[in-house]
PDB file of C-alpha atoms in Angstrom:
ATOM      1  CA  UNK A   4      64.091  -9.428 -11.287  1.00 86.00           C
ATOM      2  CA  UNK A   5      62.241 -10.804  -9.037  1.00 92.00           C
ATOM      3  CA  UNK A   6      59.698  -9.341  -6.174  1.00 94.00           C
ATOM      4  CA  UNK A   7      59.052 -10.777  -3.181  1.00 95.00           C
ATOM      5  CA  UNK A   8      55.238  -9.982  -2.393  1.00 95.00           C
ATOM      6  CA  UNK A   9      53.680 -10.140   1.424  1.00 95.00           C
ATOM      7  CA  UNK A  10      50.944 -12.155   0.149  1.00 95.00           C
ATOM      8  CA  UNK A  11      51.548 -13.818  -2.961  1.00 95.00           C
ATOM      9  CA  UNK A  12      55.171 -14.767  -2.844  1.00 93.00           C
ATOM     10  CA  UNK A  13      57.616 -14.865  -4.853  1.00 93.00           C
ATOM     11  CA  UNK A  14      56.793 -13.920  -8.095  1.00 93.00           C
ATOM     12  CA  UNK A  15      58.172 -12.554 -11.660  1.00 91.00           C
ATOM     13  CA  UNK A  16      58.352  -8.912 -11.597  1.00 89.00           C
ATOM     14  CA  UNK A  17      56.228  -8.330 -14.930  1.00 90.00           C
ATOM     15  CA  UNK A  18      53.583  -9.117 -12.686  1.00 93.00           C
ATOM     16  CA  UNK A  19      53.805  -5.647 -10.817  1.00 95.00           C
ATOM     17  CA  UNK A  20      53.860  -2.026 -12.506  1.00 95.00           C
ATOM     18  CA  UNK A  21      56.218   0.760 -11.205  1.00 94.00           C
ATOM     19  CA  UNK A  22      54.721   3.944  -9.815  1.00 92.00           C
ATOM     20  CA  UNK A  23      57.437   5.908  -8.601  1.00 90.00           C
ATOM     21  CA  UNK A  24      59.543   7.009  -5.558  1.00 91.00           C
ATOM     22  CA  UNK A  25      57.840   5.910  -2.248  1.00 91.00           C
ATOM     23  CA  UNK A  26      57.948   9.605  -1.292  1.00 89.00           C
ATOM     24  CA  UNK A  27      54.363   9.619  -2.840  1.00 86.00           C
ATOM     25  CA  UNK A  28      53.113   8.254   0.886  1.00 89.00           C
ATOM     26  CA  UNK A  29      54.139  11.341   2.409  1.00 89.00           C
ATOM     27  CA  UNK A  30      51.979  13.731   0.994  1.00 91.00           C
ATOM     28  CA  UNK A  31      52.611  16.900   2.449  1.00 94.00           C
ATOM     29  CA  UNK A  32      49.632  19.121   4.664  1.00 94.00           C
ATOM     30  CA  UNK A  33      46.732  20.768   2.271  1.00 94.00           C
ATOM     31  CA  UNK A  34      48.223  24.341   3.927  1.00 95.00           C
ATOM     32  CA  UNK A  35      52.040  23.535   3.784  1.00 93.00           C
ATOM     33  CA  UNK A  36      52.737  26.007   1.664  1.00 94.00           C
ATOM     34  CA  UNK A  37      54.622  26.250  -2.148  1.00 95.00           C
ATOM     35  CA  UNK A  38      57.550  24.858  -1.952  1.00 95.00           C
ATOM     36  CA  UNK A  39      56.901  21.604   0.129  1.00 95.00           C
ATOM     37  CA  UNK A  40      54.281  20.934  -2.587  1.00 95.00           C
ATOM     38  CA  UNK A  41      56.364  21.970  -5.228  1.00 95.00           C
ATOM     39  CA  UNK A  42      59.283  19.027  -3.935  1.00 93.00           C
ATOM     40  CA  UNK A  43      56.517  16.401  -3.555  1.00 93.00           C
ATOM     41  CA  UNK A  44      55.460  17.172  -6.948  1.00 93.00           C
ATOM     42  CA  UNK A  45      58.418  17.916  -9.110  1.00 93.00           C
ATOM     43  CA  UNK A  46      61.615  16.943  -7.456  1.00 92.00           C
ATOM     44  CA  UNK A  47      62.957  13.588  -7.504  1.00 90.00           C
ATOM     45  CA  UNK A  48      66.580  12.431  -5.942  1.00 89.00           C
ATOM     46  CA  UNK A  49      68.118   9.873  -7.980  1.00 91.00           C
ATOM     47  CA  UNK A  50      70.301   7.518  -4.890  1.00 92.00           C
ATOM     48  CA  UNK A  51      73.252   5.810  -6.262  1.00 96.00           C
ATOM     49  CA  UNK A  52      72.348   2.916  -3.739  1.00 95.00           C
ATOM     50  CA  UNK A  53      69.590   1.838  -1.956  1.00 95.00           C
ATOM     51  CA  UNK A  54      65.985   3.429  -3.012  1.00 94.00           C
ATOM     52  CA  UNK A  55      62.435   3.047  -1.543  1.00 94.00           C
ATOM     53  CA  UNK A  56      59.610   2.199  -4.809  1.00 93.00           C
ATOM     54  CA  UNK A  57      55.627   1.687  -5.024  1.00 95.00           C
ATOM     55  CA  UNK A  58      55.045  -1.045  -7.212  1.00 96.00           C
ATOM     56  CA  UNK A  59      51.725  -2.442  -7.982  1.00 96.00           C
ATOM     57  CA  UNK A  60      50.713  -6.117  -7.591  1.00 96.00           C
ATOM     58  CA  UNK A  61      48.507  -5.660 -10.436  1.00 95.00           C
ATOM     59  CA  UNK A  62      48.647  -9.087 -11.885  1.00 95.00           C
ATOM     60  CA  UNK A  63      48.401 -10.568  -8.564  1.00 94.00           C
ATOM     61  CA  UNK A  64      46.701  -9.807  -4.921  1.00 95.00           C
ATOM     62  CA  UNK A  65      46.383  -6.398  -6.370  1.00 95.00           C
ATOM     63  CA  UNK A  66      48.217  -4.515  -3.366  1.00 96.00           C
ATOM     64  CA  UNK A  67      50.358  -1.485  -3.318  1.00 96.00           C
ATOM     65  CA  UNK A  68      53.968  -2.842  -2.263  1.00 96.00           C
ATOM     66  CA  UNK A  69      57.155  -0.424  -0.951  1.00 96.00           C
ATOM     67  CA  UNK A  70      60.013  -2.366  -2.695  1.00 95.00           C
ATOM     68  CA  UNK A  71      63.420  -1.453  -1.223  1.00 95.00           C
ATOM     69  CA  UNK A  72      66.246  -1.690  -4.050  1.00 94.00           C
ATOM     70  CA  UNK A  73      69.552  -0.648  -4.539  1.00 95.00           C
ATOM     71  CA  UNK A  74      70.200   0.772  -7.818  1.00 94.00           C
ATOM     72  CA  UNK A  75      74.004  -0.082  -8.171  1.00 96.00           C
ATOM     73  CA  UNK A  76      73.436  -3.735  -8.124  1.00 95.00           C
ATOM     74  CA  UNK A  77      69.973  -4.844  -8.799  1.00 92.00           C
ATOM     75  CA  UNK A  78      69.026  -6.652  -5.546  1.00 93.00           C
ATOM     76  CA  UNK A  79      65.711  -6.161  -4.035  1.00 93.00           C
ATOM     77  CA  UNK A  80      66.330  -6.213  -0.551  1.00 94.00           C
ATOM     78  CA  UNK A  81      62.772  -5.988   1.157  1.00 93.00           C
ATOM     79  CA  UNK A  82      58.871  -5.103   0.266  1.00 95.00           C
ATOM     80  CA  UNK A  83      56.036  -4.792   2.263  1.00 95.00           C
ATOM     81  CA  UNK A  84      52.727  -3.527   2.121  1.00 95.00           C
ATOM     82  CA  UNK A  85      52.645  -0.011   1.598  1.00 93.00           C
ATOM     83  CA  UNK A  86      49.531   0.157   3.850  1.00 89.00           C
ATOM     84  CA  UNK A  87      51.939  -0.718   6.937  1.00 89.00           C
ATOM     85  CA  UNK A  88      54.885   1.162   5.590  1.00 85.00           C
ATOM     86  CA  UNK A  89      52.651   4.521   5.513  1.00 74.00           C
ATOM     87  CA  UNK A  90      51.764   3.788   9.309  1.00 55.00           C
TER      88      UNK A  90
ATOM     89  CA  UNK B  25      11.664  -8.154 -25.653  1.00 69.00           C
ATOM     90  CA  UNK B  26       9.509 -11.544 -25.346  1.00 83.00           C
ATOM     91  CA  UNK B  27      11.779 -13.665 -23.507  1.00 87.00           C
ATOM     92  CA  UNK B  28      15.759 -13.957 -22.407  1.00 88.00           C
ATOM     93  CA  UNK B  29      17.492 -16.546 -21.425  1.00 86.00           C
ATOM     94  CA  UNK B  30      20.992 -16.229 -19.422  1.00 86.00           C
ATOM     95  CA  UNK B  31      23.880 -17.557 -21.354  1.00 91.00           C
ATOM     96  CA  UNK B  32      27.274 -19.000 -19.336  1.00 94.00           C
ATOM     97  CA  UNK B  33      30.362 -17.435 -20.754  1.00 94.00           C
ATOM     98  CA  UNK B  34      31.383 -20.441 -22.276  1.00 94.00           C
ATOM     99  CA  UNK B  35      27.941 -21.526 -22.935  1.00 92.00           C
ATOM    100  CA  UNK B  36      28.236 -24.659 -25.962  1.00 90.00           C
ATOM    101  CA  UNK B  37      31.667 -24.658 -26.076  1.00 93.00           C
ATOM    102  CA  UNK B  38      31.992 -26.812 -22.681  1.00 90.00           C
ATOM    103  CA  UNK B  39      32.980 -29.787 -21.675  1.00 95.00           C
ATOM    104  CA  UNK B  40      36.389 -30.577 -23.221  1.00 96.00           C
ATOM    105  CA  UNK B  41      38.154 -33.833 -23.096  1.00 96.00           C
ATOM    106  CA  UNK B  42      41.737 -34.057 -24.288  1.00 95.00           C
ATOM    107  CA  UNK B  43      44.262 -36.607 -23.440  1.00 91.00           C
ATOM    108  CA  UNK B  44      42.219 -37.605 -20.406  1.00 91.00           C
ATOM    109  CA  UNK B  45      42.128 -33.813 -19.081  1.00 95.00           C
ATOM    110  CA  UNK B  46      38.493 -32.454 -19.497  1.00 97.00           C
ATOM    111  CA  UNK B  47      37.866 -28.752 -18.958  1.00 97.00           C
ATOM    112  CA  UNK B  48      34.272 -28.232 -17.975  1.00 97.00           C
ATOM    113  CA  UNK B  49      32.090 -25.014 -16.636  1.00 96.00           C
ATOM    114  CA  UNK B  50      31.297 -24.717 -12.868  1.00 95.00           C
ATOM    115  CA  UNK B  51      28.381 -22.107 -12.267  1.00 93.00           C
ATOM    116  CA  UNK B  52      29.029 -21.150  -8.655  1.00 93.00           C
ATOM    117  CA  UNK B  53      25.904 -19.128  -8.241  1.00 93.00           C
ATOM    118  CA  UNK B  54      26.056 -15.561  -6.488  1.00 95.00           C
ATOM    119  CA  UNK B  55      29.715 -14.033  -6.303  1.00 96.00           C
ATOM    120  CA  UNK B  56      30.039 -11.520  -4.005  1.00 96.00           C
ATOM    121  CA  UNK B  57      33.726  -9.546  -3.316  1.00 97.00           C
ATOM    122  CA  UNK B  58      33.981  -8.731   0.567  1.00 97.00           C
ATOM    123  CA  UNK B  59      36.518  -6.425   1.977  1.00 97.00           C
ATOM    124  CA  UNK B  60      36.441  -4.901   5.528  1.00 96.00           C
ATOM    125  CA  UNK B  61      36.010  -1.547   6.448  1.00 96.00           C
ATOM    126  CA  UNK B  62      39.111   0.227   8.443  1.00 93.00           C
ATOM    127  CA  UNK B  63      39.919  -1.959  11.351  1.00 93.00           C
ATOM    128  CA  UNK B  64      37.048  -4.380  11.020  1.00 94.00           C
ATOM    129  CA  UNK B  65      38.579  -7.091   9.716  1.00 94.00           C
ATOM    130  CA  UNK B  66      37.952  -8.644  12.622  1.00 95.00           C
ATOM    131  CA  UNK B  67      34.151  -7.954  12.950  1.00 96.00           C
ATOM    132  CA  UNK B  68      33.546  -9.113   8.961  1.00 96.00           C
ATOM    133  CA  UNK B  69      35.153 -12.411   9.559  1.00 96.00           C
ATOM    134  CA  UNK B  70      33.547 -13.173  12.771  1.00 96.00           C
ATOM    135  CA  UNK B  71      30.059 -12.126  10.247  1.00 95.00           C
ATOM    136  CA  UNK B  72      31.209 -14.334   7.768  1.00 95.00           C
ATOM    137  CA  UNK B  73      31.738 -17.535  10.129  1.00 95.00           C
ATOM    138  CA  UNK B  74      28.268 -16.992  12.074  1.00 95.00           C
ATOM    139  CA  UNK B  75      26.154 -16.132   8.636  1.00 94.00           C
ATOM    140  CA  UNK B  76      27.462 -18.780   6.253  1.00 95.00           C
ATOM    141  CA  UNK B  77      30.216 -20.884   8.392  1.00 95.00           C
ATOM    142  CA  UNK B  78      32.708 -20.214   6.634  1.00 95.00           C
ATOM    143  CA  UNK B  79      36.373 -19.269   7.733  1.00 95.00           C
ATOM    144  CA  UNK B  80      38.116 -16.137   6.942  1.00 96.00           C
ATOM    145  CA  UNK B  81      40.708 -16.996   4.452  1.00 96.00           C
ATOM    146  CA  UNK B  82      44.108 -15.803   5.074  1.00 94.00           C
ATOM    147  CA  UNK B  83      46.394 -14.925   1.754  1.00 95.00           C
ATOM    148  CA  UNK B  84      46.330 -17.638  -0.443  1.00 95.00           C
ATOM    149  CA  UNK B  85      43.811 -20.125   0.908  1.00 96.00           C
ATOM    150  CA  UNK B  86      40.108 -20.808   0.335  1.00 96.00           C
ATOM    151  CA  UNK B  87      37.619 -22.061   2.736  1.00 95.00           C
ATOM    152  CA  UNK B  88      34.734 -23.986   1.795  1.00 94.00           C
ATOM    153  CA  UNK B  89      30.937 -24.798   3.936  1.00 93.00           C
ATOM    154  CA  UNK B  90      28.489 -27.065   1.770  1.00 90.00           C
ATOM    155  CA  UNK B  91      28.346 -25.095  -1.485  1.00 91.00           C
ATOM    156  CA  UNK B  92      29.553 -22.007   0.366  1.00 95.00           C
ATOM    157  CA  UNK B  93      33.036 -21.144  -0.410  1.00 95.00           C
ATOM    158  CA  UNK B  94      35.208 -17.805   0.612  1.00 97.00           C
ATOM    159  CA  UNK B  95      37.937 -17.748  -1.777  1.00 97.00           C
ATOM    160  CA  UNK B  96      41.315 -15.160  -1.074  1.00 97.00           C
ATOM    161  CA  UNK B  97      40.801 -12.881  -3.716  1.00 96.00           C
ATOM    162  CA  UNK B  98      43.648 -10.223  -2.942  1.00 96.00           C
ATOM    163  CA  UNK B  99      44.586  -7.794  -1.182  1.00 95.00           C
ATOM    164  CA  UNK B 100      41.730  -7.241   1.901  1.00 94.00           C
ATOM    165  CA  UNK B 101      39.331  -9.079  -0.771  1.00 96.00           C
ATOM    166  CA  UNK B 102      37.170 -12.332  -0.178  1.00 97.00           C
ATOM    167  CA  UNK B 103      35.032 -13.767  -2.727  1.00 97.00           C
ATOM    168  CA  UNK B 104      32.084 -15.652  -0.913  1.00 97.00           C
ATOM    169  CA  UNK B 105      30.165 -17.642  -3.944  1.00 96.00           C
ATOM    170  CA  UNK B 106      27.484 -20.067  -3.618  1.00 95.00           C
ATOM    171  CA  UNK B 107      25.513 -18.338  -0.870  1.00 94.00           C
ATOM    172  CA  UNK B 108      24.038 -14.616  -0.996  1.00 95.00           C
ATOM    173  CA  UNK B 109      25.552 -12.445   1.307  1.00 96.00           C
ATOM    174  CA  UNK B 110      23.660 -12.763   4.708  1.00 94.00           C
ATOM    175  CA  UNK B 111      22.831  -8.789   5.398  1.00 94.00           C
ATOM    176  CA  UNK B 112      25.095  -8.572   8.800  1.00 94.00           C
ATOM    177  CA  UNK B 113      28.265  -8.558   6.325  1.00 95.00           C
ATOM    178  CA  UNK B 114      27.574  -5.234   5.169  1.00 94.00           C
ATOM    179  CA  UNK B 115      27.930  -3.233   8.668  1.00 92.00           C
ATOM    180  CA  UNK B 116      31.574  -4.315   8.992  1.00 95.00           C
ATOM    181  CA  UNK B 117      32.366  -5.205   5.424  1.00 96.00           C
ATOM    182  CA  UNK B 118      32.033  -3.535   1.676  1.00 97.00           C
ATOM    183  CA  UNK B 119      30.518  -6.080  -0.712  1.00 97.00           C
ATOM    184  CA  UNK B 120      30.382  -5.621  -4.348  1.00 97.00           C
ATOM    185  CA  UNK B 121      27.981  -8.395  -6.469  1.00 96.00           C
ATOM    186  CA  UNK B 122      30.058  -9.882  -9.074  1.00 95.00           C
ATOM    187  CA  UNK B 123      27.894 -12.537 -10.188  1.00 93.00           C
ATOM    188  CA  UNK B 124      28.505 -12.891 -14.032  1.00 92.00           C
ATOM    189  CA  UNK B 125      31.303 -10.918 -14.329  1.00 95.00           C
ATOM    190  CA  UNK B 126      33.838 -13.909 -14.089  1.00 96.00           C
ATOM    191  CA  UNK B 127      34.640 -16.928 -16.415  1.00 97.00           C
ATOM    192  CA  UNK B 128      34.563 -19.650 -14.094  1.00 97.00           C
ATOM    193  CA  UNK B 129      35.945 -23.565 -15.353  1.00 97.00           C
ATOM    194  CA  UNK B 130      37.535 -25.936 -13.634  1.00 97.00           C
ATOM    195  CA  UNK B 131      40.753 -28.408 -14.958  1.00 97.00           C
ATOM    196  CA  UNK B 132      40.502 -32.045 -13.985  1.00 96.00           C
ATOM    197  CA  UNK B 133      42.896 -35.001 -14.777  1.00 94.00           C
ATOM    198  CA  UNK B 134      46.173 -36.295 -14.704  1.00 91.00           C
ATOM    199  CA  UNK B 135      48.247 -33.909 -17.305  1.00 92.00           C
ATOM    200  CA  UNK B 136      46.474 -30.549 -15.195  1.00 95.00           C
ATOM    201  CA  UNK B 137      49.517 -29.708 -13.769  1.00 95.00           C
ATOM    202  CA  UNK B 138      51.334 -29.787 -16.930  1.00 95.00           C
ATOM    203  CA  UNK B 139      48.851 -27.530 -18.277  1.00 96.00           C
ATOM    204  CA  UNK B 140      48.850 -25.031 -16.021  1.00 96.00           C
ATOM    205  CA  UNK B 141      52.429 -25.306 -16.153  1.00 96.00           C
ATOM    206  CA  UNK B 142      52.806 -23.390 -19.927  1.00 96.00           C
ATOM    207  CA  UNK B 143      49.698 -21.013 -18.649  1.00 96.00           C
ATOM    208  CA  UNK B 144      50.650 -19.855 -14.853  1.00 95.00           C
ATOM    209  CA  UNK B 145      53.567 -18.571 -13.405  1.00 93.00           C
ATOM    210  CA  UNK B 146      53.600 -20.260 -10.007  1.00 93.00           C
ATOM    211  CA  UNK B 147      54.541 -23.620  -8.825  1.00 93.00           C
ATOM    212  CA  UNK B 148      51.183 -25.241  -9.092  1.00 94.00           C
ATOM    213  CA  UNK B 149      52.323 -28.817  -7.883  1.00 92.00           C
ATOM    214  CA  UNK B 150      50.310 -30.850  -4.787  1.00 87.00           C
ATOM    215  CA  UNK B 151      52.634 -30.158  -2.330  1.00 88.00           C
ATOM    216  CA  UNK B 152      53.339 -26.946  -2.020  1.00 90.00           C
ATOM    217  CA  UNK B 153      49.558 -26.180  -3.338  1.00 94.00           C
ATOM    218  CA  UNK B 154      47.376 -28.713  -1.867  1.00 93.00           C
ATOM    219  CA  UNK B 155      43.648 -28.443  -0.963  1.00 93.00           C
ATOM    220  CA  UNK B 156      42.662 -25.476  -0.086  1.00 93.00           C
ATOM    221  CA  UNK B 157      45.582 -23.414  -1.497  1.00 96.00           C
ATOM    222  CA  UNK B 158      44.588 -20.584  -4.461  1.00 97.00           C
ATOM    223  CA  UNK B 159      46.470 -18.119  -5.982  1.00 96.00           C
ATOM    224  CA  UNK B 160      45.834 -14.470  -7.540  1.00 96.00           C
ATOM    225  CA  UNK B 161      48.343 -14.390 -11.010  1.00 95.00           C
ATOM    226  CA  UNK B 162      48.575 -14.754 -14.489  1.00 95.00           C
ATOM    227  CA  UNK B 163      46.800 -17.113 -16.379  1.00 96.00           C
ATOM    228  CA  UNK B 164      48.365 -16.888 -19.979  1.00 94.00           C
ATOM    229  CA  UNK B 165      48.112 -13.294 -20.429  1.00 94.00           C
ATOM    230  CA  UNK B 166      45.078 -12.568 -18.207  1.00 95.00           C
ATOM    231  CA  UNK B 167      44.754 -11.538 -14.722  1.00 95.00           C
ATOM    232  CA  UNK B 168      42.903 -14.747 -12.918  1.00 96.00           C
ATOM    233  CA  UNK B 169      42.428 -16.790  -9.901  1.00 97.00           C
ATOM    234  CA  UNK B 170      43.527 -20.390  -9.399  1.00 97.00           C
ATOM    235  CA  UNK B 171      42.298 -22.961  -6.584  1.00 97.00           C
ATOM    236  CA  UNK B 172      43.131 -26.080  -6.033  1.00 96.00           C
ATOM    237  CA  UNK B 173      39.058 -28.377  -5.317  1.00 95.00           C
ATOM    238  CA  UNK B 174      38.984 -30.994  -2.785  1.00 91.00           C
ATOM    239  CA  UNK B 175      38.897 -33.552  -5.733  1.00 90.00           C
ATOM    240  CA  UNK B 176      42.361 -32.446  -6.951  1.00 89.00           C
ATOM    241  CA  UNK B 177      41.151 -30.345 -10.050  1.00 94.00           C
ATOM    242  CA  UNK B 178      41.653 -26.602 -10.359  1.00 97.00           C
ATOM    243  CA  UNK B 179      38.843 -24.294 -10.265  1.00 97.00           C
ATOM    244  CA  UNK B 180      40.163 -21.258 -12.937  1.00 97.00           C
ATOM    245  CA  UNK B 181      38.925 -17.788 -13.020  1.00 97.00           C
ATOM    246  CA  UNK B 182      39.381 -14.697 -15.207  1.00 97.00           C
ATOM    247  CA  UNK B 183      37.230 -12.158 -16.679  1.00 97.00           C
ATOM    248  CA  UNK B 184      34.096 -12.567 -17.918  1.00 96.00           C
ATOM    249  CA  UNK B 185      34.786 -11.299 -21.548  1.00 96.00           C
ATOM    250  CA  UNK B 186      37.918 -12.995 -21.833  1.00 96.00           C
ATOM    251  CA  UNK B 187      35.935 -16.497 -21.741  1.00 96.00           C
ATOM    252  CA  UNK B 188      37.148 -17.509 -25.831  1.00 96.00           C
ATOM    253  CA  UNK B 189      41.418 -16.792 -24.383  1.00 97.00           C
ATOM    254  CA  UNK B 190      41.048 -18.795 -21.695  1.00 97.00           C
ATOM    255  CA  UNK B 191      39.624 -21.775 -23.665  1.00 97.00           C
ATOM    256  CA  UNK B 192      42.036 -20.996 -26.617  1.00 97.00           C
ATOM    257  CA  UNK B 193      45.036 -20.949 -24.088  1.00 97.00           C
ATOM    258  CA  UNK B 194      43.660 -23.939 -22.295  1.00 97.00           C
ATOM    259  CA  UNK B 195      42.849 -26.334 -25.863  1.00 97.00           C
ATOM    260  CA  UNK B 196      46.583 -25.102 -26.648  1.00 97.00           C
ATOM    261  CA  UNK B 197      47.978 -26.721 -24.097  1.00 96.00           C
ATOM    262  CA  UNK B 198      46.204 -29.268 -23.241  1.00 96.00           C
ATOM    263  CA  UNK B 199      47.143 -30.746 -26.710  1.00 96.00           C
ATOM    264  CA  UNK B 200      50.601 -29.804 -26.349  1.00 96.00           C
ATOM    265  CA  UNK B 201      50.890 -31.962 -23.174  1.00 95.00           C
ATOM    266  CA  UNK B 202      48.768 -34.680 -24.693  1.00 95.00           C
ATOM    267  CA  UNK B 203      51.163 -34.587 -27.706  1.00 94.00           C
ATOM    268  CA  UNK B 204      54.291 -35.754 -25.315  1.00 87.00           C
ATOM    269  CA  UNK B 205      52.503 -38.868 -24.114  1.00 69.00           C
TER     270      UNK B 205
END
């Protein structure tokens, strides 16, 4: 597998570490109550298809990446800085 | 406590010459990471280019002024070395001193390439990374930085305490390619 990063490239993906669902940028309002927190904490979907990731560049420029991926078949269709992505 | 002297991470262990490669220790003085504040990138490179004369790097390139250089060091990171940071980069720009907290050698010869080769995961070869060109990724199992000098050699980086697995890792190979011929 390989991941295509905005600054460094192409490179191997043992070079960047797996955080989670890219849901993590949108963290939801101090005050929006119980159970918006509770689905940004706890509750995962798991897409047969295409799925939004943060992966970490750690062994390279260091940046957090959004990798798009599709879970059936293994190809990495897009990344880009997760700075931009948040907007 | 009568009196210290600084010791180079590799300090006695440097130069080495195999197969006409030679690995030898560069010292280039004050190391300083810059990154801009929000929305001042701008504003830190036009600091940079007026204080020291040195271009802003884009992602994967190094700029160099006299002894000054500004190496891409990631993601919104510069490392300036050879020159203290002049005090105007600190309105627009966060700098953090890292001055002795890197190994620093550089690779020279004909067989470098080869070298780096069985150490780095990236295409290493003149033309696709010329003068000028450097690279944040793995050098054997460490984290490092890679440049390409103006001589043709490669300026290597990781950190400071991993000085003896860069040299091990280097020696290794080095006599591996020297062993082909």
């Amino acid at each position: 597998m390989r991941i295509t990063c905005p600054h460094c490239g192409d490179r191997d993906s043992r070079e960047f570490s797996y955080k989670g669902h890219a849901l993590a940028l949108e963290r939801p309002a101090p005050d929006a109550g119980a159970e918006a927190w509770d689905d940004y904490v706890h509750l995962r979907e798991n897409p047969a298809g295409e799925t939004r990731d943060l992966w970490h560049h750690h062994f390279g420029c260091g940046a957090w990446l959004v990798v798009t991926r599709n879970t059936l078949t293994h190809d990495v269709l897009g990344c880009e800085l997760a700075s931009e992505a948040r907007r | 406590m009568d009196r210290l002297f600084a010791k180079t991470p590799c300090a006695g262990q440097l130069p080495l010459s195999i197969g006409g490669m030679t690995v030898s220790e560069v010292e280039l003085g004050p190391m300083t990471a810059l990154s801009p504040r929000k929305g001042q990138g701008a504003a830190l490179a036009g600091a940079l280019g007026a204080a020291h004369g040195l271009d802003w790097p884009g992602a994967g390139r190094a700029t160099a002024a006299g002894d000054a250089r500004a190496i891409w060091f990631g993601h919104d990171s510069v490392l300036l070395t050879g020159a203290a940071p002049d005090a105007a980069l600190a309105g627009p720009g966060v700098l953090v001193d890292q001055s002795d907290a890197w190994t620093v050698v550089r690779l020279d010869g004909t067989g470098a390439e080869a070298v780096l080769a069985r150490l780095v995961p990236v295409d290493l070869r003149a033309p696709g990374f010329g003068t000028g060109a450097t690279a944040r990724c793995r050098i054997g199992h460490m984290a490092g930085s890679v440049t390409r000098l103006e001589t043709g050699g490669f300026l290597l980086m990781v950190f400071r305490s991993m000085a003896q697995t860069l040299l091990h890792d280097l020696k290794s190979a080095m006599e591996a390619v020297a062993a082909r011929g």
